[in-house]
Structures are given as structure tokens and as C-alpha cells.
mmCIF file of N, CA and C in Angstrom:
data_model
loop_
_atom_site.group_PDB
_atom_site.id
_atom_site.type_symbol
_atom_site.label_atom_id
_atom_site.label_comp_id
_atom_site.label_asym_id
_atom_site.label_seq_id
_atom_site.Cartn_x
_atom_site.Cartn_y
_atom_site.Cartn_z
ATOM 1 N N UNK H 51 115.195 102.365 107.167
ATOM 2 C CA UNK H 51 113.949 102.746 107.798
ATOM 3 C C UNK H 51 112.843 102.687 106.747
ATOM 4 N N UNK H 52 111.711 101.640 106.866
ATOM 5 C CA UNK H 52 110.617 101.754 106.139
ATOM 6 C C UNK H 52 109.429 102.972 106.895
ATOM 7 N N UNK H 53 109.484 103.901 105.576
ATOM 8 C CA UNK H 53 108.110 104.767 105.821
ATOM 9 C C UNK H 53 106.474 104.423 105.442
ATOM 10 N N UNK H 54 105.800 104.053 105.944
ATOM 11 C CA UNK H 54 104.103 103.824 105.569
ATOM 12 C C UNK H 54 103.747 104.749 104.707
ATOM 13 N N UNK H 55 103.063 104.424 103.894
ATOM 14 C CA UNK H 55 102.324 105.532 103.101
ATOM 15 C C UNK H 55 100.998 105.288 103.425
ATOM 16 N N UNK H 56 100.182 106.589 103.089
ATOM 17 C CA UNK H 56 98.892 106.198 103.401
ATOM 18 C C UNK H 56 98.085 105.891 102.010
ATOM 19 N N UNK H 57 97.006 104.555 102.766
ATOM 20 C CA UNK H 57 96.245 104.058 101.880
ATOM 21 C C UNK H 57 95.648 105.030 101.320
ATOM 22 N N UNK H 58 95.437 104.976 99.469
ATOM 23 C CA UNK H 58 94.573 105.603 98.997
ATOM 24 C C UNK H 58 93.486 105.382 97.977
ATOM 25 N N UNK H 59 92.223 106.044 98.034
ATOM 26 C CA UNK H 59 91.083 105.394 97.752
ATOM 27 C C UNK H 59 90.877 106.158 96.957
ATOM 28 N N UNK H 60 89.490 105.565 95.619
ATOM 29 C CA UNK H 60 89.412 106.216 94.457
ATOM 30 C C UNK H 60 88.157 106.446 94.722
ATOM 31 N N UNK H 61 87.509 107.373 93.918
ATOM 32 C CA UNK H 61 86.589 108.209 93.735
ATOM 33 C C UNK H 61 85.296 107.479 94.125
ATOM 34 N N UNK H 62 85.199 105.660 93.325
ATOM 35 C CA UNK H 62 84.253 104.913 93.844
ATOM 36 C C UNK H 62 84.082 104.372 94.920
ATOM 37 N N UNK H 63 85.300 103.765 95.634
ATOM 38 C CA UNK H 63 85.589 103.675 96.767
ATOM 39 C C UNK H 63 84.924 104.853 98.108
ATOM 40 N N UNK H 64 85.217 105.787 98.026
ATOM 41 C CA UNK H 64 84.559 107.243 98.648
ATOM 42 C C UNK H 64 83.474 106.954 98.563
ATOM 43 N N UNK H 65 82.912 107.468 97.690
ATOM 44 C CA UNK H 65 81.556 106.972 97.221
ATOM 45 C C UNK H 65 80.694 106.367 98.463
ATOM 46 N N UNK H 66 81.110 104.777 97.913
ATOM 47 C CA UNK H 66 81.027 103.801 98.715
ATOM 48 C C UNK H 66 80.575 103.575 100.334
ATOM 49 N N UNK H 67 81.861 104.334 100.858
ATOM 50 C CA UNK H 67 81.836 104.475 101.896
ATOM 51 C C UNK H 67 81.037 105.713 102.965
ATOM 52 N N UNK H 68 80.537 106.521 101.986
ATOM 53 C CA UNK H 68 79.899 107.514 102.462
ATOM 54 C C UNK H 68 78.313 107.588 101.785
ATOM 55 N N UNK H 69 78.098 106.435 101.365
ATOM 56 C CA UNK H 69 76.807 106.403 100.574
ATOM 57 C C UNK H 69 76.403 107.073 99.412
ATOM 58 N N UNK H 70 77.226 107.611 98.926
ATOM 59 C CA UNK H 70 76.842 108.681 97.752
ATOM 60 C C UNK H 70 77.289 108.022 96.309
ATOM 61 N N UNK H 71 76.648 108.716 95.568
ATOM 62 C CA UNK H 71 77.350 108.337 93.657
ATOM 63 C C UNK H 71 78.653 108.900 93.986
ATOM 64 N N UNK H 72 79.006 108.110 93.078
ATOM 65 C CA UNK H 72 80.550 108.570 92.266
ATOM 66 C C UNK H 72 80.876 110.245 91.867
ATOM 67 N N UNK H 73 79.185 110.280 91.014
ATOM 68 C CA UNK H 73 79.265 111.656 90.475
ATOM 69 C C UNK H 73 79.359 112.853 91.647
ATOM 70 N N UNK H 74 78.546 112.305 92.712
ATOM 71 C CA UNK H 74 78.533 113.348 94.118
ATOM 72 C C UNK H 74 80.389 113.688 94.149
ATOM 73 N N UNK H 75 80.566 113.031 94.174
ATOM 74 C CA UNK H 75 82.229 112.724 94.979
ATOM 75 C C UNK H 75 82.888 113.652 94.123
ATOM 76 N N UNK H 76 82.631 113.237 92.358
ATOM 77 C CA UNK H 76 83.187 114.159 91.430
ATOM 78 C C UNK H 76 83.165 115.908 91.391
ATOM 79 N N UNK H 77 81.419 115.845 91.966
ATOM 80 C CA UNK H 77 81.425 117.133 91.986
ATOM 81 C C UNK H 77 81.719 118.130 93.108
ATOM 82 N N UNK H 78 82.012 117.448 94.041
ATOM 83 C CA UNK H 78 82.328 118.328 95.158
ATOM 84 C C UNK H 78 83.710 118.425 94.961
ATOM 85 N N UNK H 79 84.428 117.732 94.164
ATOM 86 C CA UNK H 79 86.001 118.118 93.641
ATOM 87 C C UNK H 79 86.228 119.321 92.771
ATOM 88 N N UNK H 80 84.722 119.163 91.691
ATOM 89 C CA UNK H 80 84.642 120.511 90.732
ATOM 90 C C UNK H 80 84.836 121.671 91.686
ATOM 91 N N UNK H 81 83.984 121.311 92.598
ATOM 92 C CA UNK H 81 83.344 122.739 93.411
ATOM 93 C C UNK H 81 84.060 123.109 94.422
ATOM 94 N N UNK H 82 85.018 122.627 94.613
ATOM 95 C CA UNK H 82 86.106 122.516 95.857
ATOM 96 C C UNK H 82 85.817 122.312 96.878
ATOM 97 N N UNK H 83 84.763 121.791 97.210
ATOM 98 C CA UNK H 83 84.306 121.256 98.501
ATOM 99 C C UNK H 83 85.264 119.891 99.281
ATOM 100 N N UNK H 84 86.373 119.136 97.970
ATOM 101 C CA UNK H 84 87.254 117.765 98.535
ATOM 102 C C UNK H 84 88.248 118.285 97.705
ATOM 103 N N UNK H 85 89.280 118.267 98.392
ATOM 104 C CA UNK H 85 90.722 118.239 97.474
ATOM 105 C C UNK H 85 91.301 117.272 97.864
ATOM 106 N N UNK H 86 91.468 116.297 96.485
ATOM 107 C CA UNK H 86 92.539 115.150 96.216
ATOM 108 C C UNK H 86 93.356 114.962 97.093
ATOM 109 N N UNK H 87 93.921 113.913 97.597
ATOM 110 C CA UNK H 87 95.239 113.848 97.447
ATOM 111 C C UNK H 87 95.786 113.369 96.502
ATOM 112 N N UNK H 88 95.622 113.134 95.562
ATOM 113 C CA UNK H 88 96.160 113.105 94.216
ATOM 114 C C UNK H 88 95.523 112.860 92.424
ATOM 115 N N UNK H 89 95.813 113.087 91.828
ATOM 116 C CA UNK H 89 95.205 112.892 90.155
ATOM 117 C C UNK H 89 96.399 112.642 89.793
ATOM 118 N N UNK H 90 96.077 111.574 88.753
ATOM 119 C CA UNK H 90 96.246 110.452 88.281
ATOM 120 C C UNK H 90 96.415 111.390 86.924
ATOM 121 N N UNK H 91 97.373 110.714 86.274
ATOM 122 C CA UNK H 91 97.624 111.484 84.792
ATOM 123 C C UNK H 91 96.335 111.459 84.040
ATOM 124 N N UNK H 92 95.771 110.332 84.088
ATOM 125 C CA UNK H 92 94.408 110.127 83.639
ATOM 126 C C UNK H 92 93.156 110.899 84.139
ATOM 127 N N UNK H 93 93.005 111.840 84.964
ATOM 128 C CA UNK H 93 92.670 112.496 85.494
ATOM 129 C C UNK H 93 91.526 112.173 87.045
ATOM 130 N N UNK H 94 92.102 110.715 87.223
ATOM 131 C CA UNK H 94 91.557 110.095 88.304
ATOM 132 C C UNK H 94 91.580 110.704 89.549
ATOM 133 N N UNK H 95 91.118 111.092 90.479
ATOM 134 C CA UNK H 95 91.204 110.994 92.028
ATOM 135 C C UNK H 95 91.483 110.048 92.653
ATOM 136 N N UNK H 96 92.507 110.454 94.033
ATOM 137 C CA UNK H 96 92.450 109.667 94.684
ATOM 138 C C UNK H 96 92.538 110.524 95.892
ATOM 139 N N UNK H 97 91.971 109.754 97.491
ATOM 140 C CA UNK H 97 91.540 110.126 98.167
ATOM 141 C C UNK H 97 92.385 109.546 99.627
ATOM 142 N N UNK H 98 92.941 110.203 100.883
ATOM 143 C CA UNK H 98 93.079 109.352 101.863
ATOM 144 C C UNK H 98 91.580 108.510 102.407
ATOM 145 N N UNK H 99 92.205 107.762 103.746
ATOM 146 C CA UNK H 99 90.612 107.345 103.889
ATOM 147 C C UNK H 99 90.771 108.608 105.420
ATOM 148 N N UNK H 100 91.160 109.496 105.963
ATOM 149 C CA UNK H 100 90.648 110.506 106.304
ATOM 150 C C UNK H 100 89.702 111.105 105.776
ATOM 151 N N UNK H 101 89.998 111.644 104.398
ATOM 152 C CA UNK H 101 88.921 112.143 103.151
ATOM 153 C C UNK H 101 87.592 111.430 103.366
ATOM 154 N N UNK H 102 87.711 109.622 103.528
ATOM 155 C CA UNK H 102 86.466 109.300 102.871
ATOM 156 C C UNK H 102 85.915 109.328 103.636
ATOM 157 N N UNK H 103 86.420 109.630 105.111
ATOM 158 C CA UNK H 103 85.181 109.342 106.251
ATOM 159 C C UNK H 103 84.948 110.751 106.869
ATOM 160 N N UNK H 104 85.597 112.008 105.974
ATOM 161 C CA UNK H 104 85.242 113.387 106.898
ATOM 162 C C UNK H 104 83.366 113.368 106.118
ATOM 163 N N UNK H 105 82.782 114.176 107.060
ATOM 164 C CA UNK H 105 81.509 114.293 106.197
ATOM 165 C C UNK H 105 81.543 115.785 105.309
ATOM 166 N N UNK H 106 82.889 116.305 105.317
ATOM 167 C CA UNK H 106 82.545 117.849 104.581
ATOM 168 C C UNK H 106 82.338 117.202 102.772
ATOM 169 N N UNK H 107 81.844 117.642 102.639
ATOM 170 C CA UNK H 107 82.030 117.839 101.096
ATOM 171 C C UNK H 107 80.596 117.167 100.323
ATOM 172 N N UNK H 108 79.633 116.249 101.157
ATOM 173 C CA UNK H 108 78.342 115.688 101.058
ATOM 174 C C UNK H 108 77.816 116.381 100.306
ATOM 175 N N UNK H 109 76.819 115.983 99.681
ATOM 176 C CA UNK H 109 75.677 116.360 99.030
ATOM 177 C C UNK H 109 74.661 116.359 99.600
#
């Protein structure tokens, strides 16, 4: 049985898709306004695309 995973998008990507900087995206992670679905050892985000298209977390 193959399971799907869901696509996941990075911080610029988000961005992107919701019109905002990068840095917006960053800081509503500081501020807990978006929680990850995941960081990256490197301390990257990554995002479902549920995430990128909810509007909570805007600036």
C-alpha cells in the first residue's frame, strides 16, 4: 500500500502565494501566529499548502 504524503512548501514559497515577504512568514512563526509542519535541521520551515492558503497568520 502506497501512502501520499503531503506536499510541502518553504517559507518563500508561502510567501509567494499569499503575497507577503519571506520575513512576514518568518515572523508570524516567531510569534506563533503559523506552526510548521516541520524544521529542517538547518532551521528551515516548511509548510503544508493548507498553511499557505489559510489567511491566519497575515500581516
Amino acid at each position: 500500500m502506497t501512502t501520499m504524503l503531503p506536499k510541502l512548501l518553504t517559507t518563500r514559497e508561502v510567501a509567494a502565494r499569499r503575497g507577503v515577504t519571506r520575513q512576514a512568514i518568518s515572523r508570524a512563526v516567531r510569534e506563533g501566529r503559523i506552526e510548521p509542519a516541520a524544521t529542517l535541521a538547518s532551521g528551515a520551515h516548511l509548510f503544508t499548502e493548507d498553511q499557505a492558503e489559510s489567511e491566519a497568520g497575515e500581516s
